[in-house]
PDB file of C-alpha atoms in Angstrom:
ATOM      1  CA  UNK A   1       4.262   5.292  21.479  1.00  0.00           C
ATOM      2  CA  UNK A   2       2.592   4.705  18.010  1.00  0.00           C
ATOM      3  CA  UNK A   3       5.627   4.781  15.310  1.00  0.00           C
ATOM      4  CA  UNK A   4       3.647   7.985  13.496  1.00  0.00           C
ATOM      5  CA  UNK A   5       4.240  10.182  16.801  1.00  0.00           C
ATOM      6  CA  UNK A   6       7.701   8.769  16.628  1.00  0.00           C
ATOM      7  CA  UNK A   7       8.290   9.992  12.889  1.00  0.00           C
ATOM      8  CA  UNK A   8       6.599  13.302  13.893  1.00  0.00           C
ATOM      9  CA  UNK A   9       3.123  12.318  11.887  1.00  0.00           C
ATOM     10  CA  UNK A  10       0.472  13.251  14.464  1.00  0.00           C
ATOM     11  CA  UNK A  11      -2.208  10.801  13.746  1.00  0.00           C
ATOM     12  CA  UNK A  12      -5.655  12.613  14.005  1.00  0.00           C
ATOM     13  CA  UNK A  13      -7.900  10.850  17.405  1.00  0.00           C
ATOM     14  CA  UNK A  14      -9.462   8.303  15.396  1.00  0.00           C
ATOM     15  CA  UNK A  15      -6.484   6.497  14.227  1.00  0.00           C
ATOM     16  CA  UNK A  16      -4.641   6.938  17.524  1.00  0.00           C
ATOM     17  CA  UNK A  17      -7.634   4.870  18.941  1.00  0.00           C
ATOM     18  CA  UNK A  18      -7.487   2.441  16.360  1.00  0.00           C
ATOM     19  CA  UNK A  19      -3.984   1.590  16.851  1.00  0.00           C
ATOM     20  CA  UNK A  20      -4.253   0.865  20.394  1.00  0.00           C
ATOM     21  CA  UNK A  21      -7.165  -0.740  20.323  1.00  0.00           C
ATOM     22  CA  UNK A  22      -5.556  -3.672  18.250  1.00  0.00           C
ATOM     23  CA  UNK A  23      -2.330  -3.108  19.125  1.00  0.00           C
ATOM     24  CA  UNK A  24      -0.846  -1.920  16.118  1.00  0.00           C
ATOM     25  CA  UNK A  25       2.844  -2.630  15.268  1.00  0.00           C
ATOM     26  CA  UNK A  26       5.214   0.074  13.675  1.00  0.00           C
ATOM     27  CA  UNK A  27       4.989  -1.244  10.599  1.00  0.00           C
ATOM     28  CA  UNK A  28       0.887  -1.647  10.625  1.00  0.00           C
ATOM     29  CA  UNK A  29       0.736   1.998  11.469  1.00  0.00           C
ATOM     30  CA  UNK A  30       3.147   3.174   8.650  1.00  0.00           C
ATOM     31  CA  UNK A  31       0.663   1.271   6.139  1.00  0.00           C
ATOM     32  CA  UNK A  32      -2.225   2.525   7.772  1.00  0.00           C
ATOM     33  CA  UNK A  33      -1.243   6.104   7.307  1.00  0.00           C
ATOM     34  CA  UNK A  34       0.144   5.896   4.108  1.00  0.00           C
ATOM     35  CA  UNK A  35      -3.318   5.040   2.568  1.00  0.00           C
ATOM     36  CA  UNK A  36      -5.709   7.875   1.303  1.00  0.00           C
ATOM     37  CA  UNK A  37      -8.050   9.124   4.075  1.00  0.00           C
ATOM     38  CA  UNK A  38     -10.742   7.815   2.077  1.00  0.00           C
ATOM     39  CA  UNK A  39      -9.406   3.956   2.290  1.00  0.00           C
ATOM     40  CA  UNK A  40      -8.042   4.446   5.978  1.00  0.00           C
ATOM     41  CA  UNK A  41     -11.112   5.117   7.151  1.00  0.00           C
ATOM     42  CA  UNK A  42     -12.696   2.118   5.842  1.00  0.00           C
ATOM     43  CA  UNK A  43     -10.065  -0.124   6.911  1.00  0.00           C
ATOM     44  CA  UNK A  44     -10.693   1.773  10.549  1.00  0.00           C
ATOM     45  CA  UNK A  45     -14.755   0.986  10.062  1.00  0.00           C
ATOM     46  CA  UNK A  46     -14.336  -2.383   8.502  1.00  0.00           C
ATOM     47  CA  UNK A  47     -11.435  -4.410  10.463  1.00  0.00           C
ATOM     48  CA  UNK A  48     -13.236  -6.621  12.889  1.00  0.00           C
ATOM     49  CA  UNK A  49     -10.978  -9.628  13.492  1.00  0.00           C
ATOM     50  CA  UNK A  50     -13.018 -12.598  14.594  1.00  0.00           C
ATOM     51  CA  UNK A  51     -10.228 -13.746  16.620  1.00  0.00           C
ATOM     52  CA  UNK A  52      -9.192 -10.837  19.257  1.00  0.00           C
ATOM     53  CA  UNK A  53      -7.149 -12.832  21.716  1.00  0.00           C
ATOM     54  CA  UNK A  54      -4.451 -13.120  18.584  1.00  0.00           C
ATOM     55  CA  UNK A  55      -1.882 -10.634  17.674  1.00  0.00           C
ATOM     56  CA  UNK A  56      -3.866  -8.618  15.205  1.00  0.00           C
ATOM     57  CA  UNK A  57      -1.177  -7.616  12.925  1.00  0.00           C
ATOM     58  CA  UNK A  58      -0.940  -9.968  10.773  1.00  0.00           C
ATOM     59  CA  UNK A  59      -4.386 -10.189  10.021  1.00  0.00           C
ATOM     60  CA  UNK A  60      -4.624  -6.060   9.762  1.00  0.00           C
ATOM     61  CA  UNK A  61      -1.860  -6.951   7.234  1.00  0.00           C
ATOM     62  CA  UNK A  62      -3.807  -8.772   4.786  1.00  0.00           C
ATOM     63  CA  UNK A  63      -7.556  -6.877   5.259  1.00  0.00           C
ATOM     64  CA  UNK A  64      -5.494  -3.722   5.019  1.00  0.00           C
ATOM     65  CA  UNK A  65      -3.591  -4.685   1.815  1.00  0.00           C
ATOM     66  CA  UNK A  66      -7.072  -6.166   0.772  1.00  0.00           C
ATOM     67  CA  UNK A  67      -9.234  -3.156   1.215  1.00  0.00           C
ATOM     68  CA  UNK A  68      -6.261  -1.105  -0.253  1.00  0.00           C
ATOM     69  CA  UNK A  69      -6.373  -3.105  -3.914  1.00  0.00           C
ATOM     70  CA  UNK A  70      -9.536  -3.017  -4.044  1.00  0.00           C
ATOM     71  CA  UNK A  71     -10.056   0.885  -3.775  1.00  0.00           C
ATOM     72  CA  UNK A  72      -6.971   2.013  -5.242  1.00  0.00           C
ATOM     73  CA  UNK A  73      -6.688  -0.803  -8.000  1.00  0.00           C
ATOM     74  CA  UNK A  74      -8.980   1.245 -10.387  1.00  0.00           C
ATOM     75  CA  UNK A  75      -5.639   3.850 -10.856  1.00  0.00           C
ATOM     76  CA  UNK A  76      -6.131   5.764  -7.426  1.00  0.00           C
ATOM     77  CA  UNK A  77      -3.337   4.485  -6.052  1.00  0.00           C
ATOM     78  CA  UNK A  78       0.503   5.973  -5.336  1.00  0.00           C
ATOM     79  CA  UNK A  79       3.990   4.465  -5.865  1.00  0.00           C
ATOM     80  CA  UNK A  80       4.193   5.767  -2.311  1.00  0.00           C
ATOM     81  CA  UNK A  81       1.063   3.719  -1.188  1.00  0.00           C
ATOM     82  CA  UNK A  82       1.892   0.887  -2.901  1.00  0.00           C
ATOM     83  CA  UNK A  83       5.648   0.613  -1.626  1.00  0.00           C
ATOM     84  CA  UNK A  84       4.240   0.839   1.971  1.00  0.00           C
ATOM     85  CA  UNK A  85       1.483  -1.631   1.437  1.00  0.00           C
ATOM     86  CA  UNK A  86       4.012  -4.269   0.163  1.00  0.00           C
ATOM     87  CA  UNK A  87       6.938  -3.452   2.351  1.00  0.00           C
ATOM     88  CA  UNK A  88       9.211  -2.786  -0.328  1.00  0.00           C
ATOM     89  CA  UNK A  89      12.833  -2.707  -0.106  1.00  0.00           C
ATOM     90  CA  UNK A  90      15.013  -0.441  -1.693  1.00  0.00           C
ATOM     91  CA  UNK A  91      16.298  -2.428  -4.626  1.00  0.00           C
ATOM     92  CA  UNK A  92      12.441  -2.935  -5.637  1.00  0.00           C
ATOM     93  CA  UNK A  93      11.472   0.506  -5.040  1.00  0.00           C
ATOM     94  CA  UNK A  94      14.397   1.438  -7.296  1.00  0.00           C
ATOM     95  CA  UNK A  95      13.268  -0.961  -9.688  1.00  0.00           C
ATOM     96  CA  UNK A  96       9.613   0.462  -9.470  1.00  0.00           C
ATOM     97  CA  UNK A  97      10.589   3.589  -9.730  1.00  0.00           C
ATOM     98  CA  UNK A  98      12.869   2.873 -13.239  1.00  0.00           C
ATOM     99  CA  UNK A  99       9.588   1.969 -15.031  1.00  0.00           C
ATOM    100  CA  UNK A 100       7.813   4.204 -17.643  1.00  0.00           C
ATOM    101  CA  UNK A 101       4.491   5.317 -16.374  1.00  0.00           C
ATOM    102  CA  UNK A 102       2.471   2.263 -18.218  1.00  0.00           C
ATOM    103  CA  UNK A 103       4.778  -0.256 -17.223  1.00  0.00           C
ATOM    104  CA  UNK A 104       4.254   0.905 -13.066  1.00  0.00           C
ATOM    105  CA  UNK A 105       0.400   1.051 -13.737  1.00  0.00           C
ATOM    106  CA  UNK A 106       0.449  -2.052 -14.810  1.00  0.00           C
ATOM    107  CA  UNK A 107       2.877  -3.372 -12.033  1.00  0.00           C
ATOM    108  CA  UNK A 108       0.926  -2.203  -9.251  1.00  0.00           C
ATOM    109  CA  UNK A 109      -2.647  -3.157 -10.953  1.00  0.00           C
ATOM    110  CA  UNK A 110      -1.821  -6.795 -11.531  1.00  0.00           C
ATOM    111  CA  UNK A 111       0.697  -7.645  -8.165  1.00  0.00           C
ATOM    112  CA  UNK A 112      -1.236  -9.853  -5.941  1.00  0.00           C
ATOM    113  CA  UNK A 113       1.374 -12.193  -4.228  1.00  0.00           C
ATOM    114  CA  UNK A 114      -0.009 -15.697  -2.513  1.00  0.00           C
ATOM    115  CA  UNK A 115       1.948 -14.717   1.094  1.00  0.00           C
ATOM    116  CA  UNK A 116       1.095 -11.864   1.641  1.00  0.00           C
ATOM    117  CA  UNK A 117       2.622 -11.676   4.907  1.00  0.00           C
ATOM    118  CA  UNK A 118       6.510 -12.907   4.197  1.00  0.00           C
ATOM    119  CA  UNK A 119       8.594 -10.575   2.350  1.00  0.00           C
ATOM    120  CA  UNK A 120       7.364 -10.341  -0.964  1.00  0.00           C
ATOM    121  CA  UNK A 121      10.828  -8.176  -2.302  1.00  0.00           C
ATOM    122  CA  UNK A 122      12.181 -11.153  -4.239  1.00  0.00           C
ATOM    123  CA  UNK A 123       9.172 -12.385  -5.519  1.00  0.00           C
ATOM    124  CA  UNK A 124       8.023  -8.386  -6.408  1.00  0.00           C
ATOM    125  CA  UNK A 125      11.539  -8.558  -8.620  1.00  0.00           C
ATOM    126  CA  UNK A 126      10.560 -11.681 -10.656  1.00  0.00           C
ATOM    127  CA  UNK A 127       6.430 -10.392 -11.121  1.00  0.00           C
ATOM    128  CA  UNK A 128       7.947  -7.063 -12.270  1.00  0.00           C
ATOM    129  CA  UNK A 129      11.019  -8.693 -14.601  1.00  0.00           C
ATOM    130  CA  UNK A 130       7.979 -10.496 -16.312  1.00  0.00           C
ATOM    131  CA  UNK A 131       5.436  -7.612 -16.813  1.00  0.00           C
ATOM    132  CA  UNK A 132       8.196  -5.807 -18.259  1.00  0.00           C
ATOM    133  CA  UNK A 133       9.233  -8.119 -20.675  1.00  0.00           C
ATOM    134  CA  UNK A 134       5.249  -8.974 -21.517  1.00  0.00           C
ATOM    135  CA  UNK A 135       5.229  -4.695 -22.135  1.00  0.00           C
ATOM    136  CA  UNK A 136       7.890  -5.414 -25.094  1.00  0.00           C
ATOM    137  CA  UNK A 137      11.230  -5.010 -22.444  1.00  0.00           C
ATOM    138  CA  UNK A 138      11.518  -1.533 -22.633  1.00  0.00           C
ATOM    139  CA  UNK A 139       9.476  -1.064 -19.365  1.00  0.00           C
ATOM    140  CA  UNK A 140      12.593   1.528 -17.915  1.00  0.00           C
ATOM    141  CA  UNK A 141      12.175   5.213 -18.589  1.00  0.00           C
ATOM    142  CA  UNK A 142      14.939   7.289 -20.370  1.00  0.00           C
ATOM    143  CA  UNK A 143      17.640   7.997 -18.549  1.00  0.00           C
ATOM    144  CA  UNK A 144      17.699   5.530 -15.954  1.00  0.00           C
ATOM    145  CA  UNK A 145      20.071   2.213 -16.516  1.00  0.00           C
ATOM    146  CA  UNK A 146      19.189  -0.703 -16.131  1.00  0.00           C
ATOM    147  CA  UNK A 147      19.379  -2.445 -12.520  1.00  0.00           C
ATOM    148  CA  UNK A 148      22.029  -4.940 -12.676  1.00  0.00           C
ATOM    149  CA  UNK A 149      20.962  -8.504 -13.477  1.00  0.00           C
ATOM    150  CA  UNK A 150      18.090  -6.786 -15.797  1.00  0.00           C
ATOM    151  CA  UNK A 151      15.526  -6.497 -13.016  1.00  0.00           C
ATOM    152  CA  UNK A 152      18.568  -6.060  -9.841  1.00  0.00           C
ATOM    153  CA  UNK A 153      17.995 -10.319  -9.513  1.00  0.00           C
ATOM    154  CA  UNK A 154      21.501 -11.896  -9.972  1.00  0.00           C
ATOM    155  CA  UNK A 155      21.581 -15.200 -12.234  1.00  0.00           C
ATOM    156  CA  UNK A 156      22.344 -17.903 -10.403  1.00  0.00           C
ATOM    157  CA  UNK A 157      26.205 -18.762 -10.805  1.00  0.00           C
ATOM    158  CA  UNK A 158      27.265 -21.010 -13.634  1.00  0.00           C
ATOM    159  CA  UNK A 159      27.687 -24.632 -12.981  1.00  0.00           C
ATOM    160  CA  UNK A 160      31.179 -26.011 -13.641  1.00  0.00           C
ATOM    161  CA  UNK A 161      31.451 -29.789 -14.764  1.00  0.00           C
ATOM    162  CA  UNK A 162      34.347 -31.523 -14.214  1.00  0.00           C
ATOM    163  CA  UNK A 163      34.773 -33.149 -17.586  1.00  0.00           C
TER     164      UNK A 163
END
């Protein structure tokens, strides 16, 4: 069964088709419904995989994430969209979500990792670290502390000589 009847999302027809006509993991359908209607229709009308005797998830992955940039970079875009489209844990949600406003805009507006399709938590961390500190370093909103390690990345430990 598609993972949104699972979760107790009833996908309308048209996405229920789409997912098993490419075979659509879990995790492809949870992206695929957490985009505006507007953008998962055009992923529906616009995915057209060369290659169909391939696992088309992976592929999905990166048009998906492509189509979703491009439509929601101009400010249309949610934290919640965003998360899904990037897989994001929960120490970089957290992180995310500790931003002012501005400082998230900007985050989600300028992320664009090289992999798209290994786990891009660590290197999300890092990207947002660095846009925060380019925003002056005061990229957390009031009230919230700051993750541990500045950005929830530990230092590496110190190295001990033995002279």
């Amino acid at each position: 069964r598609p993972a949104a009847m699972m979760s107790g999302q009833r996908p309308s027809p048209a996405v229920g088709a789409f997912v098993s006509k490419w075979g659509l993991s879990g995790e492809s359908q949870s992206l695929l419904l957490s985009m505006d209607h507007s953008v998962q229709q055009k992923v529906m009308t616009e995915f057209a995989p060369r290659d169909t005797s391939r696992d088309a998830n992976g592929i999905f992955w990166k048009f998906a994430q492509g189509i979703a940039a491009r439509e929601q970079g101009g400010g249309g875009g949610t934290t919640r969209t965003f998360v899904a489209q990037w897989g994001l844990g929960q120490d970089a949600q957290a992180v995310l979500h500790q931003m002012r406003p501005e400082v998230q805009h900007r985050i989600m507006q300028e992320f664009r990792p090289r992999d798209a399709s290994s786990d891009v938590n660590n290197v999300f961390m890092k990207f947002a670290q660095s846009v925060n500190r380019t925003m002056g370093g005061g990229g957390f909103q009031a009230g919230n502390a700051r993750p541990a390690g500045g950005c929830g990345v530990r230092p590496p430990p110190p190295r001990f000589s033995p002279y």
